[in-house]
Coordinates of C-alpha atoms in Angstrom, one line a residue:
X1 CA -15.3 -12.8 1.3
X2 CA -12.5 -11.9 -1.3
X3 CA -10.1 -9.9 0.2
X4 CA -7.5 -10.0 -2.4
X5 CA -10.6 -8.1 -4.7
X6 CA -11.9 -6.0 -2.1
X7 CA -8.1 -4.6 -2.0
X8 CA -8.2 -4.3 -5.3
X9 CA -11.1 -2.0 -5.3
X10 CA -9.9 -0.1 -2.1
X11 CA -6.2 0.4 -3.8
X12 CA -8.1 1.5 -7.3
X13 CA -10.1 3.9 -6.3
X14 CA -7.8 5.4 -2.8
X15 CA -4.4 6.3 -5.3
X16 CA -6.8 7.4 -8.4
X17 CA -9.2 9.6 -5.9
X18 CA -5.7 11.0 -3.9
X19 CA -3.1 11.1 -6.7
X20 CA -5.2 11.0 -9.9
X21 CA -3.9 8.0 -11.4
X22 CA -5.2 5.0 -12.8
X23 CA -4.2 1.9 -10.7
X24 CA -4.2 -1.7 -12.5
X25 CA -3.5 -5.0 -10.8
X26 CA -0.7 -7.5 -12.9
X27 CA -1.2 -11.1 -12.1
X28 CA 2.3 -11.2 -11.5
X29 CA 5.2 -10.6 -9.2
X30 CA 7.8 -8.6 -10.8
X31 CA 11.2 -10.3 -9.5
X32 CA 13.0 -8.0 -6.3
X33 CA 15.4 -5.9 -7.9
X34 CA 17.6 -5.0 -5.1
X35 CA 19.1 -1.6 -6.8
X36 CA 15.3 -0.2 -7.0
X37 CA 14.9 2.7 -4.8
X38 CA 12.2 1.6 -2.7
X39 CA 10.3 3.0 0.4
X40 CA 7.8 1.1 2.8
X41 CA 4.9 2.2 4.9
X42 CA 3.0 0.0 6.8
X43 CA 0.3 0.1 9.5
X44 CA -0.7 -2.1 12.1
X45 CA -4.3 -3.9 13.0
X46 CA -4.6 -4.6 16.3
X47 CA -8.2 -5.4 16.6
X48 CA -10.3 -7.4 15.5
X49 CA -6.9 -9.7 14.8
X50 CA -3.3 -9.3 14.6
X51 CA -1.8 -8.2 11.3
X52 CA 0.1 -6.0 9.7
X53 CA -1.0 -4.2 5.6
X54 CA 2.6 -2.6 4.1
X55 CA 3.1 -0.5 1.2
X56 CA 6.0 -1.1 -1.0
X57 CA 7.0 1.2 -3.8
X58 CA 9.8 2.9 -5.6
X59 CA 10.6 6.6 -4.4
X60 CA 10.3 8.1 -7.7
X61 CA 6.2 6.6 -7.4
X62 CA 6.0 8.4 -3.8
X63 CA 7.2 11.6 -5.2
X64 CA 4.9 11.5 -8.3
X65 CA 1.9 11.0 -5.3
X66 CA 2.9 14.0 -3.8
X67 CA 3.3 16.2 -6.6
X68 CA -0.4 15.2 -7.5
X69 CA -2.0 15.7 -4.9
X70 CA -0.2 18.8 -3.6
X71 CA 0.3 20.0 -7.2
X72 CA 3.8 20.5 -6.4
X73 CA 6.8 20.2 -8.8
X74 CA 9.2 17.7 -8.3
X75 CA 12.3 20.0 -6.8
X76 CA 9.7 21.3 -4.2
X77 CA 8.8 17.3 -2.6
X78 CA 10.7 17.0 0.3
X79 CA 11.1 13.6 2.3
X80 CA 8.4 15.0 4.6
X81 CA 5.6 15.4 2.4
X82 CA 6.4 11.8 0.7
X83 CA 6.0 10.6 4.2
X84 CA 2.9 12.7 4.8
X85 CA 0.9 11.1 1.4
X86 CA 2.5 8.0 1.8
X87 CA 1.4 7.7 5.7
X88 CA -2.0 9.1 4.2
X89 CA -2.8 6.8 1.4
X90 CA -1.9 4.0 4.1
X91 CA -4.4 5.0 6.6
X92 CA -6.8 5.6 4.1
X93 CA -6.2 2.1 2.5
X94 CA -6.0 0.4 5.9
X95 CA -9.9 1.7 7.4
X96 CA -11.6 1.2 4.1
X97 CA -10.0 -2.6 3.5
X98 CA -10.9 -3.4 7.2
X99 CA -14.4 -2.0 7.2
X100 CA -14.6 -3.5 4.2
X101 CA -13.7 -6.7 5.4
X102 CA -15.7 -6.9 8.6
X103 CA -19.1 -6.8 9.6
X104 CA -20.9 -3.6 9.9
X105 CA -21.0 -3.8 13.8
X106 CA -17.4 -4.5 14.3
X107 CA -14.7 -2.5 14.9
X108 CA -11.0 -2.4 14.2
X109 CA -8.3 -0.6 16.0
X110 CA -5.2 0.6 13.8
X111 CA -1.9 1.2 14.5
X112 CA -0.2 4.4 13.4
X113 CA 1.7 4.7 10.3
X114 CA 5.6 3.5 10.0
X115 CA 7.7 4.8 6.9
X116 CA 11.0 4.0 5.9
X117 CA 13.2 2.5 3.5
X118 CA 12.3 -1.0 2.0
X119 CA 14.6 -4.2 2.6
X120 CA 13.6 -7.6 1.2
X121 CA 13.3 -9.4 4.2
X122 CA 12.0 -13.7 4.1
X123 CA 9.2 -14.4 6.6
X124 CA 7.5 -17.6 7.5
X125 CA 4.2 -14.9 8.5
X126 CA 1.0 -15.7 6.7
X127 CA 1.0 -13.3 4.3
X128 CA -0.5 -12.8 0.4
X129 CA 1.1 -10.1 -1.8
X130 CA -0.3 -8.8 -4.8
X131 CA 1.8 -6.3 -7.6
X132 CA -0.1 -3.3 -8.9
X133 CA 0.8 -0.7 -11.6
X134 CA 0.8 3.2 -11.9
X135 CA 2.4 5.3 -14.3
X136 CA 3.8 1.8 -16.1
X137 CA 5.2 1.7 -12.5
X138 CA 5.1 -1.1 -10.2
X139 CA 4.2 -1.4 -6.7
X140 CA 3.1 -3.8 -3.8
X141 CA 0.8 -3.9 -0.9
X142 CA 1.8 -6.9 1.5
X143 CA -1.5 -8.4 3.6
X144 CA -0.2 -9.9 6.8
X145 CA -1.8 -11.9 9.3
X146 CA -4.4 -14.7 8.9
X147 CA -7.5 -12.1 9.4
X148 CA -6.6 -11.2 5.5
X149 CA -7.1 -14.8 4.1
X150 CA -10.0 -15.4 1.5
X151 CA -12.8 -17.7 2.7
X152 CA -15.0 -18.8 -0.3

């Protein structure tokens, strides 16, 4: 299984089906710039295996989310509809990347959504990050846990 491609389908097609923009993977990680406005939303798995998938993207992306998919303009996005689509597009991300993942006959238990602002933090976790583009914007989705890693 290739998780790291599987995501990249489920990231593709979630943000271009919910926000109508074209998503592209860079094969790069863009260095942390800590004056970047950034927000993070992550979501837990509890079951089949512990781990954690997290969100990471500049505020300016999150508003541009909500204003497409509630057609809204940009002085009407409050912080609680960014945390609405952002909470959303994580859930939705989450339960298709997992059942994706795992066998037909398994199940998965989810945690609920947790939004706030980003910090760059070190971790010795297993984890595998992979940068992603919309709008000539970057963002992130962080796979924690060893459930996530590839197996040829």
């Amino acid at each position: 299984m290739n998780v790291e491609q599987i995501l990249v389908d489920v990231i593709s097609e979630t943000v271009e089906t919910m926000a109508f923009m074209e998503v592209l993977k860079k094969d790069t990680i863009t260095p942390y710039d800590e004056h970047l406005e950034r927000l993070r939303v992550e979501i837990l798995v509890n079951a089949p295996f512990p781990g954690e998938i997290r969100l990471v993207l500049p505020k300016s992306l999150a508003v541009l989310f909500s204003q497409n998919m509630y057609s809204l303009d940009e002085q009407d996005v409050t912080i609680e509809t960014v945390e609405d689509v952002l909470g959303e597009i994580v859930n939705i991300i989450a339960g298709r990347l997992m059942a994706d993942i795992l066998p037909e006959d398994q199940t998965f238990h989810l945690g609920l959504p947790l939004i706030g602002p980003d910090a760059f933090l070190e971790t010795e976790a297993s984890s595998h990050a992979i940068e992603f583009y919309a709008e000539e914007t970057p963002f992130w989705v962080v796979l924690f846990g060893e459930g996530f890693q590839s197996s040829p």
